[in-house]
Coordinates of C-alpha atoms in Angstrom, one line a residue:
X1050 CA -12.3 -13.7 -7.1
X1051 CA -18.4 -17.1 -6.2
X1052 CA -21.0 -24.8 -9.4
X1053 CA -24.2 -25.7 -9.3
X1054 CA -25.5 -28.9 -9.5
X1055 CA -28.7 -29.5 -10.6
X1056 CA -31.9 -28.4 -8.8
X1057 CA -33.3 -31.6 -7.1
X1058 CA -34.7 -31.8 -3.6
X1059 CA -33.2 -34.6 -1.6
X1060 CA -34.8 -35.7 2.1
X1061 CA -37.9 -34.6 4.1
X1062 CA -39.0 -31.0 3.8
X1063 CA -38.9 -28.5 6.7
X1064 CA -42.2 -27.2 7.7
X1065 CA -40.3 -23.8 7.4
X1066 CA -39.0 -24.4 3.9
X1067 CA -42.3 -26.2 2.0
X1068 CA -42.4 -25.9 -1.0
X1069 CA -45.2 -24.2 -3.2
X1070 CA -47.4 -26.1 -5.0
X1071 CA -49.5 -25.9 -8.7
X1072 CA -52.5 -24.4 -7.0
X1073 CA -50.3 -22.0 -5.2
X1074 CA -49.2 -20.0 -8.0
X1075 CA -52.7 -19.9 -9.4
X1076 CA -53.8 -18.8 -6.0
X1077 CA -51.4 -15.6 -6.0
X1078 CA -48.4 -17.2 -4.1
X1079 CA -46.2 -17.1 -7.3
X1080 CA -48.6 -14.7 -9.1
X1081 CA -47.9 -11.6 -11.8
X1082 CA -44.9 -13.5 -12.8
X1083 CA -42.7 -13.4 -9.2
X1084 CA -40.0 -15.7 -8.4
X1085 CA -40.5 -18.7 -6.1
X1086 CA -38.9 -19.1 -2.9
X1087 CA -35.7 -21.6 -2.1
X1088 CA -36.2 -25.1 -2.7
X1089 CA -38.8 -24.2 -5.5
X1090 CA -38.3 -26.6 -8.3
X1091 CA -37.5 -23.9 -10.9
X1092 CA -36.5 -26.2 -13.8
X1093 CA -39.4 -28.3 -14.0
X1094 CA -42.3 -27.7 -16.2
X1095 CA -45.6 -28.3 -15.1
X1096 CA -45.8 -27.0 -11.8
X1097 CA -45.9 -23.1 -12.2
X1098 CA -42.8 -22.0 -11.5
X1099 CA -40.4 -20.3 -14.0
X1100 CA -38.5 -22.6 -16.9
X1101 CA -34.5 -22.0 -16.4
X1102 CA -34.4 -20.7 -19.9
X1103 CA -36.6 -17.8 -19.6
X1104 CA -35.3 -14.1 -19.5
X1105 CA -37.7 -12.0 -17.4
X1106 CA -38.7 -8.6 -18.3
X1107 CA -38.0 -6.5 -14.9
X1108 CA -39.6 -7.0 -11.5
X1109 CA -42.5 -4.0 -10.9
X1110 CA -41.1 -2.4 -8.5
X1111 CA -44.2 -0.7 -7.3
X1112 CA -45.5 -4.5 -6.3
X1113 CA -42.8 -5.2 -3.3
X1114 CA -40.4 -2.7 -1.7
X1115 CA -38.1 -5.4 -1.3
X1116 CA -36.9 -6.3 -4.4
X1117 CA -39.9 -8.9 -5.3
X1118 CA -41.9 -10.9 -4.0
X1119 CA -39.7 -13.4 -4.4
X1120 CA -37.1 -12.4 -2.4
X1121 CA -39.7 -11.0 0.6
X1122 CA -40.9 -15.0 0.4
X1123 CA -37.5 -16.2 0.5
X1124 CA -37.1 -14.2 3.7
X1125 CA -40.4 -15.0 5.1
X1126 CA -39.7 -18.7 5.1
X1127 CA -36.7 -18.8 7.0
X1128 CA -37.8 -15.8 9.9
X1129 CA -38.5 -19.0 12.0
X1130 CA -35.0 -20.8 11.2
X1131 CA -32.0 -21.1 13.4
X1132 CA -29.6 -20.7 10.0
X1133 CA -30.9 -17.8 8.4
X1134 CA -29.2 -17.0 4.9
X1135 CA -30.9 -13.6 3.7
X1136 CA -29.2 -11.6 6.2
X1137 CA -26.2 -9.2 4.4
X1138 CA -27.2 -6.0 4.4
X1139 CA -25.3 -3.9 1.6
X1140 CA -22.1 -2.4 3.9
X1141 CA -21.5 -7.2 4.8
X1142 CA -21.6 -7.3 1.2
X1143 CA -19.3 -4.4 0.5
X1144 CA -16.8 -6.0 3.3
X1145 CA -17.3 -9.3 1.1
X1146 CA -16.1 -7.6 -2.0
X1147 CA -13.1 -6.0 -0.6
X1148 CA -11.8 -8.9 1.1
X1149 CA -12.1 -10.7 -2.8
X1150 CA -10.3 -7.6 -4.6
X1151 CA -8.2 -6.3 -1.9
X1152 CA -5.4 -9.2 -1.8
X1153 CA -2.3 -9.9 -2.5
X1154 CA -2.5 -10.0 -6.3
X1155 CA -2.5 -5.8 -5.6
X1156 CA 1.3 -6.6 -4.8
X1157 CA 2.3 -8.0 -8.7
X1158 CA 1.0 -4.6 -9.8
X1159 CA 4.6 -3.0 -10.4
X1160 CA 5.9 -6.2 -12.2
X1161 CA 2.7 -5.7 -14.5
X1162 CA 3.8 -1.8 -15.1
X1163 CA 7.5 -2.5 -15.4
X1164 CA 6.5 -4.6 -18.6
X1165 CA 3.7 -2.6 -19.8
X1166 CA 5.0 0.3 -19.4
X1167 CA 3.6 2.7 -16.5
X1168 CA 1.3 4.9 -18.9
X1169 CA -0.3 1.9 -20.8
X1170 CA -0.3 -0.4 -17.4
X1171 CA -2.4 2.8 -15.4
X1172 CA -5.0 3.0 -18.7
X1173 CA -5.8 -0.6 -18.4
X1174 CA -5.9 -0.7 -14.8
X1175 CA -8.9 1.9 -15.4
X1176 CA -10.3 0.2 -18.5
X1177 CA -10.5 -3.0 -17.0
X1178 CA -11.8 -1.5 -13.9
X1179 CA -15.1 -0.1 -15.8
X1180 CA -15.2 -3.3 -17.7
X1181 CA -15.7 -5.3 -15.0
X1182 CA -17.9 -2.5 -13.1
X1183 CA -20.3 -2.5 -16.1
X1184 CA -20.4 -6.2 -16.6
X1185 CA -21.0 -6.6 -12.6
X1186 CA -23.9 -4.3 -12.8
X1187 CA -25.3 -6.7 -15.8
X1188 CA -25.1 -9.2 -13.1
X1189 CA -26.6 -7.2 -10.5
X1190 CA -29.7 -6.8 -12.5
X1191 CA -30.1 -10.3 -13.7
X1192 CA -30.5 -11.4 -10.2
X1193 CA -33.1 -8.9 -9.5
X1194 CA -35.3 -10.2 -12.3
X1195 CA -34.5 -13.7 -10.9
X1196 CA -34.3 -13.6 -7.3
X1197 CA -34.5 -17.6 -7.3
X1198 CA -30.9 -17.7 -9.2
X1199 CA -28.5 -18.8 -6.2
X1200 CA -25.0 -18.5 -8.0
X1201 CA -23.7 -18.4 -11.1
X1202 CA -24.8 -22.3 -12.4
X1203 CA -27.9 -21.1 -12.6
X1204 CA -27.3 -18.1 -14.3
X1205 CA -24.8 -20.3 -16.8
X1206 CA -28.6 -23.0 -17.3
X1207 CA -30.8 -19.8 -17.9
X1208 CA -28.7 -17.8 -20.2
X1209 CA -28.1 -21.3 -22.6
X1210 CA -31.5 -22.4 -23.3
X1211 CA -32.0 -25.0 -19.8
X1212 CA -28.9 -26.3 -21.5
X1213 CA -28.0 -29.3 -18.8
X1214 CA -25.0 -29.1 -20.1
X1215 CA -24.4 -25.7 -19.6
X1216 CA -25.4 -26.0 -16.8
X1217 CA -22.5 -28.9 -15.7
X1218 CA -20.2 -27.2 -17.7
X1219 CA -20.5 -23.9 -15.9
X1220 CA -20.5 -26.2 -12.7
X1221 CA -17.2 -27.7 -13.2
X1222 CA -15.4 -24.2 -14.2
X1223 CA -16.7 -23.1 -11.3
X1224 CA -15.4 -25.6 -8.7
X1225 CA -12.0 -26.4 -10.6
X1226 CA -11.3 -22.2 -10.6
X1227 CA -12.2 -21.8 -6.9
X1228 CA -10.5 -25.0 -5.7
X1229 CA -7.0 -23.7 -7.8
X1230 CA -7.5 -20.3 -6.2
X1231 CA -7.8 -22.2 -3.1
X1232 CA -4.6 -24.4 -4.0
X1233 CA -3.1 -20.6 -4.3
X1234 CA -3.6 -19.5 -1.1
X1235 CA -2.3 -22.7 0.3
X1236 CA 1.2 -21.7 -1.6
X1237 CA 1.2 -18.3 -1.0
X1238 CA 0.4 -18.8 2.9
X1239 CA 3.7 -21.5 2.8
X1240 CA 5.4 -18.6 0.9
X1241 CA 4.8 -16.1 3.6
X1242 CA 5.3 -18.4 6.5
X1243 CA 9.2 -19.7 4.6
X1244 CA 9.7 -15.8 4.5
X1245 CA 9.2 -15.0 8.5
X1246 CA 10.6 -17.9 9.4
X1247 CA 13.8 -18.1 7.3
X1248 CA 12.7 -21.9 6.2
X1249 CA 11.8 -22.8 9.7
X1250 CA 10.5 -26.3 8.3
X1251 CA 9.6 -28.3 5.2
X1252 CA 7.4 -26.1 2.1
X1253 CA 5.1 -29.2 2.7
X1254 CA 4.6 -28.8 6.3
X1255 CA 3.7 -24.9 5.5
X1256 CA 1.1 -25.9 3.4
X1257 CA -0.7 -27.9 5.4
X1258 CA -0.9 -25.4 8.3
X1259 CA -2.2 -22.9 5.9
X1260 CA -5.1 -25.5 4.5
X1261 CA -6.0 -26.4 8.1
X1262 CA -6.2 -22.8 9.4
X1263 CA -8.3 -22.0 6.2
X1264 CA -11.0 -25.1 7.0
X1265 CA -11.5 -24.2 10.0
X1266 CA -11.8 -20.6 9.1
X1267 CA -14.0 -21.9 6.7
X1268 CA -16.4 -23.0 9.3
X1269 CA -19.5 -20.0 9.7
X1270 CA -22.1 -21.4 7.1
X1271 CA -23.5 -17.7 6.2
X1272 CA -21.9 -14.7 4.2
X1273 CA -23.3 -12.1 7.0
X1274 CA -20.8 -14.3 9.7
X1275 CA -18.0 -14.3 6.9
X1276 CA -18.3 -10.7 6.4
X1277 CA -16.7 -9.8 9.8
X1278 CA -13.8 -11.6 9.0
X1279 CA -13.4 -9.9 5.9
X1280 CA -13.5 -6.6 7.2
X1281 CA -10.3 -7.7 9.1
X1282 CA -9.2 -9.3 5.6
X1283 CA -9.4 -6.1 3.9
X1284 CA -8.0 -3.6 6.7
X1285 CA -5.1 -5.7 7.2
X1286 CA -4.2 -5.9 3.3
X1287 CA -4.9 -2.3 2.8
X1288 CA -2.3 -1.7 5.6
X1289 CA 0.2 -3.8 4.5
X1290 CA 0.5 -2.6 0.8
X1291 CA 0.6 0.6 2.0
X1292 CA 3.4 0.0 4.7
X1293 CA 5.1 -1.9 1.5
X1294 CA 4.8 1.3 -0.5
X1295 CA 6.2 3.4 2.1
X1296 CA 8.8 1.1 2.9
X1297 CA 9.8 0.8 -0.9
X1298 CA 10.1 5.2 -0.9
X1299 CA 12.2 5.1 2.1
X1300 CA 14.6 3.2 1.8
X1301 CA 17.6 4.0 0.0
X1302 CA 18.1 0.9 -2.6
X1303 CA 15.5 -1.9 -3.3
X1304 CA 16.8 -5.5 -3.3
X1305 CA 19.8 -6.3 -5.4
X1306 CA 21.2 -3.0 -6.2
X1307 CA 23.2 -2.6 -7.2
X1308 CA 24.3 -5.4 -8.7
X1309 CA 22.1 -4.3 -12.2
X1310 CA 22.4 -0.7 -12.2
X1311 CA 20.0 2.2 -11.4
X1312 CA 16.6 1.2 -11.6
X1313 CA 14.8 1.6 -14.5
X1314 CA 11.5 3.1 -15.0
X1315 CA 9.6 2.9 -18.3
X1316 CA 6.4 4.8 -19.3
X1317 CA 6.5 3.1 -22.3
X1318 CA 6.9 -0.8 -23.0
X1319 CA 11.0 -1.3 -23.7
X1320 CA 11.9 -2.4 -27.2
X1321 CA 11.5 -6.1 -27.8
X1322 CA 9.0 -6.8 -25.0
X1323 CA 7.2 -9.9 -26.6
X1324 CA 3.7 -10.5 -26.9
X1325 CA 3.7 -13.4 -24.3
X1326 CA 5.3 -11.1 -21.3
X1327 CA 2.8 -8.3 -22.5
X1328 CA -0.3 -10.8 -22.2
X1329 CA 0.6 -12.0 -19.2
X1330 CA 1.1 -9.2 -17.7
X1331 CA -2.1 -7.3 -18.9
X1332 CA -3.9 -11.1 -17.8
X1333 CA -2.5 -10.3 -14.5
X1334 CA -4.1 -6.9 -14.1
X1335 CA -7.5 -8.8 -15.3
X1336 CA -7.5 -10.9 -13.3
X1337 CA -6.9 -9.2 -10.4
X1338 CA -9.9 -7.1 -11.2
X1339 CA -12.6 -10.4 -12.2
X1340 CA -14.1 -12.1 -9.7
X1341 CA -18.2 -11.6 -11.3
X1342 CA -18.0 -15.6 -10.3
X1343 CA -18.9 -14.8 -6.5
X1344 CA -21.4 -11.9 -6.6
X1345 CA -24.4 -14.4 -7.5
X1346 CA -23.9 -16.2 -4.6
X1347 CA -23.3 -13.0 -2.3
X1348 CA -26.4 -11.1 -4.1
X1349 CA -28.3 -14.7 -3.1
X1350 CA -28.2 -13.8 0.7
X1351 CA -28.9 -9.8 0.7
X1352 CA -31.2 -8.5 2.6
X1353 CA -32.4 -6.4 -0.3
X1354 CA -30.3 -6.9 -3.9
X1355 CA -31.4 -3.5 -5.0
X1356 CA -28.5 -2.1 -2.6
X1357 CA -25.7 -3.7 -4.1
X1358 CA -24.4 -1.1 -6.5
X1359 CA -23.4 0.5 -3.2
X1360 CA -21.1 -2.0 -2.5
X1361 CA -19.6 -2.3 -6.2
X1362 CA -19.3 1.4 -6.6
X1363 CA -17.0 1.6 -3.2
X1364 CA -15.1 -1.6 -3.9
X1365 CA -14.2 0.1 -7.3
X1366 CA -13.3 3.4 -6.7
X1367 CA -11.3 1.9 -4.3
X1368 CA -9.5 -0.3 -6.1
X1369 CA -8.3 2.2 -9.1
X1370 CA -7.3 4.2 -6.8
X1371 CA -5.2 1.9 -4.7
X1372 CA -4.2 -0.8 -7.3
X1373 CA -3.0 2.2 -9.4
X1374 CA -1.2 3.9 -6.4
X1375 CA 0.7 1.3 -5.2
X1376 CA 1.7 -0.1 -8.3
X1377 CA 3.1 2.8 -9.4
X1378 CA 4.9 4.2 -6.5
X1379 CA 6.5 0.7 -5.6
X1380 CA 7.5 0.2 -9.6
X1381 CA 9.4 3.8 -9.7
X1382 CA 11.4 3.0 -6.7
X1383 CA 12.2 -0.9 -7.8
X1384 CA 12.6 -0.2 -11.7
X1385 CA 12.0 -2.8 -14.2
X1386 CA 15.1 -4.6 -12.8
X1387 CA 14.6 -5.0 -9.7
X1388 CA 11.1 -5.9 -9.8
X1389 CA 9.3 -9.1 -7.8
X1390 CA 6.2 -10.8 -7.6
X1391 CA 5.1 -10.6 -5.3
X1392 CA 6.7 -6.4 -4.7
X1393 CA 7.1 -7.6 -1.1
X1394 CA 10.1 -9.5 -2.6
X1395 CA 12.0 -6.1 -3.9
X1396 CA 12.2 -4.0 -0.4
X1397 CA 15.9 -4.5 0.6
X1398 CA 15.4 -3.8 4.2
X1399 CA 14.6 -7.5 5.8
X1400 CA 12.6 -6.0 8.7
X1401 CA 10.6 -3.9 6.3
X1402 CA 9.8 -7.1 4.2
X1403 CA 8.8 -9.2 7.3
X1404 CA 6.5 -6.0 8.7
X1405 CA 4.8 -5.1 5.5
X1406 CA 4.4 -9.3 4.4
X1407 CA 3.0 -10.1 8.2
X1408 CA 0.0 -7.6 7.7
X1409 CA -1.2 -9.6 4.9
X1410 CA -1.5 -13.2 6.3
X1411 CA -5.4 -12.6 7.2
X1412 CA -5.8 -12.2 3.4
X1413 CA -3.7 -14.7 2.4
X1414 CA -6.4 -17.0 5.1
X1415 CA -9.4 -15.6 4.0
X1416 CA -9.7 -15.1 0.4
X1417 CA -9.3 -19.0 0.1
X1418 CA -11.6 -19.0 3.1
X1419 CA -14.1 -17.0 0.7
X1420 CA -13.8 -19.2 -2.4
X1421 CA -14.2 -22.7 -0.5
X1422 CA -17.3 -21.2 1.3
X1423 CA -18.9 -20.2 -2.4
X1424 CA -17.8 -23.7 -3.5
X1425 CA -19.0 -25.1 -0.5
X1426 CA -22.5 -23.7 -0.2
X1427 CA -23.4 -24.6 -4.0
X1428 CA -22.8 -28.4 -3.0
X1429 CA -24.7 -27.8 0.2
X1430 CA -27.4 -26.2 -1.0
X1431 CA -27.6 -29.2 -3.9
X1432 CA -27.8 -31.9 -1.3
X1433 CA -30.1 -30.3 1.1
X1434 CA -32.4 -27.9 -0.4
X1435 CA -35.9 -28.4 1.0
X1436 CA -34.4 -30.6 4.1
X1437 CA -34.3 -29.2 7.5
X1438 CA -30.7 -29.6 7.0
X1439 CA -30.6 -26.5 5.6
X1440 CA -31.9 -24.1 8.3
X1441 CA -31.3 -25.5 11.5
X1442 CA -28.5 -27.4 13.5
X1443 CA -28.6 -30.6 12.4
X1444 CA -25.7 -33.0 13.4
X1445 CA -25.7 -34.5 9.6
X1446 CA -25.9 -31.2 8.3
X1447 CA -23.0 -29.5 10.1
X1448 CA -20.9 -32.7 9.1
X1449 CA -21.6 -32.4 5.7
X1450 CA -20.7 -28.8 5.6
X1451 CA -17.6 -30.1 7.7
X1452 CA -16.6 -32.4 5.4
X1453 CA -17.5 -30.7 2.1
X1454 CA -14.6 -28.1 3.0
X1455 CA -12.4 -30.6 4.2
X1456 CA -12.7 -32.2 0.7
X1457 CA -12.0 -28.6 -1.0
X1458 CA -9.2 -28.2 1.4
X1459 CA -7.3 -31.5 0.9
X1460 CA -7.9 -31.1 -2.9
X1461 CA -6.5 -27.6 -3.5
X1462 CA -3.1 -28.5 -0.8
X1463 CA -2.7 -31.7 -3.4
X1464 CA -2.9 -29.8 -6.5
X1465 CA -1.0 -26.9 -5.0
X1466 CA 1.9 -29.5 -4.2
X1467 CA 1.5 -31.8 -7.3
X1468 CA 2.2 -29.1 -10.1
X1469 CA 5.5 -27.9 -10.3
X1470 CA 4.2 -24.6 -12.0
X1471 CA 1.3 -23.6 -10.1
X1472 CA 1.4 -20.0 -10.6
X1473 CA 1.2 -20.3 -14.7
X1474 CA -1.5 -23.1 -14.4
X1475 CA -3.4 -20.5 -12.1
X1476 CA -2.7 -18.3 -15.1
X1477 CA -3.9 -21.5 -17.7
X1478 CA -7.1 -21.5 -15.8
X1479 CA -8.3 -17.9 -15.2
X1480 CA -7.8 -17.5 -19.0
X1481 CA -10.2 -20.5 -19.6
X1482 CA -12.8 -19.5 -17.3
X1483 CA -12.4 -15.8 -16.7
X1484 CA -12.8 -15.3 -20.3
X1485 CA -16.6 -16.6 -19.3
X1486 CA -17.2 -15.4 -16.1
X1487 CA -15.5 -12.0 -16.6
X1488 CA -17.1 -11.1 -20.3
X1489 CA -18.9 -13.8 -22.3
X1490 CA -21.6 -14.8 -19.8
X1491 CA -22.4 -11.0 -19.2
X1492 CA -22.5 -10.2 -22.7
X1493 CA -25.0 -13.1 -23.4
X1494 CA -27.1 -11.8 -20.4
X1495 CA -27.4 -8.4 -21.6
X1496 CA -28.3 -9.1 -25.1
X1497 CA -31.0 -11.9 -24.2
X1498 CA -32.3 -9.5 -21.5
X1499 CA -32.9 -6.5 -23.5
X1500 CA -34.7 -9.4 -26.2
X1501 CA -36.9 -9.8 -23.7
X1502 CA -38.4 -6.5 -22.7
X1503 CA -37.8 -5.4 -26.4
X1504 CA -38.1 -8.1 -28.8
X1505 CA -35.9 -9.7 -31.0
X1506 CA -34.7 -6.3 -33.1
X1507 CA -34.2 -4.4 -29.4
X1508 CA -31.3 -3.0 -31.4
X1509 CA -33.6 -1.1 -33.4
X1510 CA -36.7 -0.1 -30.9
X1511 CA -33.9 1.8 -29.1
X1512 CA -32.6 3.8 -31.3
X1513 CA -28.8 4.8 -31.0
X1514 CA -28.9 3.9 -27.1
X1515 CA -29.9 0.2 -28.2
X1516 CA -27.4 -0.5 -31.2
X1517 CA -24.2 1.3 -29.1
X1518 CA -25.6 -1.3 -26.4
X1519 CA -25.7 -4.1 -28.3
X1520 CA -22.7 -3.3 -30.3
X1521 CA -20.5 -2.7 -27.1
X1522 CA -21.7 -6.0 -25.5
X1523 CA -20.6 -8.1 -28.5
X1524 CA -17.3 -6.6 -28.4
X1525 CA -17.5 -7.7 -24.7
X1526 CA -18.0 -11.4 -26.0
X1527 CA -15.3 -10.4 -28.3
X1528 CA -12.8 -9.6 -25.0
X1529 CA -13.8 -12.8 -23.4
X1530 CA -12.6 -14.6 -26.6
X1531 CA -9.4 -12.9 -26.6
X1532 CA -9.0 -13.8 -23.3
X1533 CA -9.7 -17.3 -24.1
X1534 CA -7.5 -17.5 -27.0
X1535 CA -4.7 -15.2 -26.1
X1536 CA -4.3 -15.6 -22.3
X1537 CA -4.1 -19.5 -23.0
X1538 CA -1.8 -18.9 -25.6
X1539 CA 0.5 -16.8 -23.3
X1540 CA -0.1 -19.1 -20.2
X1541 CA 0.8 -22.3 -22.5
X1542 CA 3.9 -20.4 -23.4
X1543 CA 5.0 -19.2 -20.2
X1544 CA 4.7 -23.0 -18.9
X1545 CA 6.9 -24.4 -22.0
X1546 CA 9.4 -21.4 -21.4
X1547 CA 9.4 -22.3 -17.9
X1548 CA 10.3 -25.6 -18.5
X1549 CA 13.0 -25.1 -21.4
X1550 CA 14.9 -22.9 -18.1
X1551 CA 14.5 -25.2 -15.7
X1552 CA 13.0 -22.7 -13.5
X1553 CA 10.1 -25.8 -12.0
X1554 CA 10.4 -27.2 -8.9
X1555 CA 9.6 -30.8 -8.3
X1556 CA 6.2 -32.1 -7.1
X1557 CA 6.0 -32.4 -2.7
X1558 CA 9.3 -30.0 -2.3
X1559 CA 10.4 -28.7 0.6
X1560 CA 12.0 -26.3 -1.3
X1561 CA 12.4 -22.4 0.2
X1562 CA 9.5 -20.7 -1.4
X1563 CA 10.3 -17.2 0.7
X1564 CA 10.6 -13.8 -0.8

């Protein structure tokens, strides 16, 4: 669950990174429509490069193995650099993408089927699943035709007409949803840490362990160095949902009981479940599943792009499989009344709780690690691009990258401590931008892509296959609306029911947080 600024190069060029020029792209360099290299200024007419608002027709294959010219130049000016950023081959990548969708949100799974009822919770964990496969895949190929895009800012510019101010407002929702994600982790890790340690100090103090031991996690300045760690990331939650599912089968009562009966176990929603618990909890199974934010930025440093289905088809499979497993397995031993969020909070057994919880802390590290490296990099590479800053070890450029996480870092522990009810503003804010990074965007994209290698009635030069296409991608717009409308409505609610039961804490608590 990966702003740009505007294009401008700031500083003196590297001799490794300069930049093209007119008489270059008449000369071949950018020929037979190819994408420039990094640095090139895309967005300016006038000097032979590509306008921001143009929708390419595919790349020829036939003309570059590796996926474009564009992306072979990129690669050939940096061979001589000591920071070299197109360097994740496909399994990095699919490490990348595990480490995003294997987390801890996995573990709010059986809270989401105890009020959706297990039949309707496992369909939408599938639907959503191929939702957000399909739509990634529309990603996936409108990076190939423009390997110059370098995250999702510039794919929010191109598909809006060179719209500056698409492009600042896609900036914005993409620093303000990473940074609250960030803010997240900073809570959950204080969460975990107040759980092992029975309260050992202040909430507070918990918090700020967790955003320290995140920046400097936060340090490696490429993906393919990030990737290791989120190997480790992903092992370590896979293990520890697992342990919690075992735990939750063997033991003989779950938390509580039996204070409200047997548990209860619905395959259908029970009677009077209002729309507001049913969004929410269908929100949190989205949400879990979106995070098309990140792959522009990851796609932005592979090796070669055209393996990246690879990765998306493992990370997916994957996730149905285990999102839907340990959901359902851990909700039929806890019942709807029982149920936590996180499901770490329902095992009984104190030692099982610690065990299972401990395994996840590497997640609970990285996955903000992940987001304020995204975040990072698109401020970086706006300050920098062209410099020698870029590629090489620079003392100004290793303090800017210092400090541009410790900004992120110190922002997201202040909002995490500030808002009395963080977890439904999280909520608030995926349903403002997920509803574009999750649907709209992709729709958009698929609809002005197919305009351009068909024409303006595409819908008709295809046939059947062309008006099913364009008919299923409006209802994908559609999605993202309802997400925008519905999911606010529900997470406005949930904040004003919240408040009418007194259920916030105060701002800078040191309040027990543990499950």
């Amino acid at each position: 669950m990966a702003l740009g600024f505007g294009r401008k190069n700031r500083g003196a060029e590297s001799p490794s990174s300069s930049l093209p020029t007119p008489q270059d792209s008449k000369d071949g360099v950018l020929g037979g429509g190819e994408s420039p290299p990094p640095g090139y200024r895309a967005d300016v007419e006038g000097q032979g490069g590509r306008k921001m608002s143009r929708i390419d027709k595919p790349l020829d294959a036939a003309s570059d193995s590796d996926s474009g010219l564009g992306i072979g130049a990129q690669i050939e000016l940096e061979k001589d650099n000591a920071i070299k950023y197109r360097t994740c081959s496909w399994p990095k990548t699919a490490a990348l993408l595990f480490a995003e969708y294997i987390c801890l949100a996995i573990m709010s799974f059986p809270y989401s089927y105890s009020v959706l009822g297990l039949v309707p919770g496992l369909i939408l964990t599938v639907v959503v699943a191929a939702l957000v496969l399909y739509t990634s895949l529309i990603v996936w190929e409108f990076c190939l035709r423009h390997p110059e895009v370098k995250d999702v800012c510039d794919i929010g510019q191109m598909l809006f007409f060179n719209s500056k101010w698409a492009w600042w407002f896609t900036a914005i929702m993409f620093l303000l949803n990473n940074t609250f994600i960030q803010g997240f982790h900073c809570l959950v890790g204080a969460t975990y840490l107040n759980t092992i340690s029975n309260h050992g100090i202040c909430t507070i103090g918990f918090s700020a362990i967790m955003a320290v031991i995140s920046w400097v996690c936060s340090l490696p300045r490429t993906f393919s160095v990030l990737a290791r760690l989120a190997t480790l990331s992903a092992l370590f939650t896979f293990i520890s949902v697992i342990l919690a599912t075992i735990f939750a089968g063997i033991e003989p009562h779950p938390e509580g009981y039996p204070s409200k009966g047997e548990p209860l176990v619905l395959a259908i929603p029970v009677a009077g479940t209002t729309f507001v618990a049913g969004m929410n909890a269908f929100m949190n199974i989205s949400y879990t599943f979106i995070g098309q934010i990140t792959i522009p930025s990851f796609i932005a440093e592979m090796k070669n792009p055209k393996d990246f289905p690879k990765a998306l088809w493992a990370v997916t499979i994957a996730e149905v499989i285990l999102f839907s497993l340990v959901g359902s397995v851990i909700y039929a031993y806890t019942g709807t009344n029982y149920n936590t969020a996180p499901a770490f909070g329902s095992l009984g057994n104190e030692v099982y709780k610690k065990v299972s919880f401990s395994f996840m802390i590497p997640t609970l590290i990285f996955l903000g690690v992940l987001y304020a490296s995204v975040s990072s990099r698109f401020i970086f590479f706006n300050l920098f691009q062209g410099t020698r800053h870029m590629g090489e070890h620079t003392v100004v450029g290793w303090a800017a990258w210092m400090g541009i996480l410790a900004v992120t870092w110190v922002l997201a522990f202040i909002i995490a401590e500030v808002i009395p009810f963080f977890s439904d503003l999280l909520s608030l804010m995926s349903s403002l931008f997920d509803s574009f990074f999750g649907f709209i965007f992709w729709g958009v994209a698929y609809l002005r892509m197919r305009k351009a290698d068909h024409g303006a009635q595409f819908w008709k030069v295809r046939g059947v296959k062309g008006m099913i296409g364009a008919a299923f991608n409006v209802v994908l717009i559609a999605i993202g609306l309802l997400f925008l409308t519905g999911g606010t409505y529900a997470s406005v609610m949930s904040i004003i029911q919240g408040y009418e039961s007194n259920s916030f804490g105060g701002p800078f608590t040191c309040k027990d947080n543990g499950v």
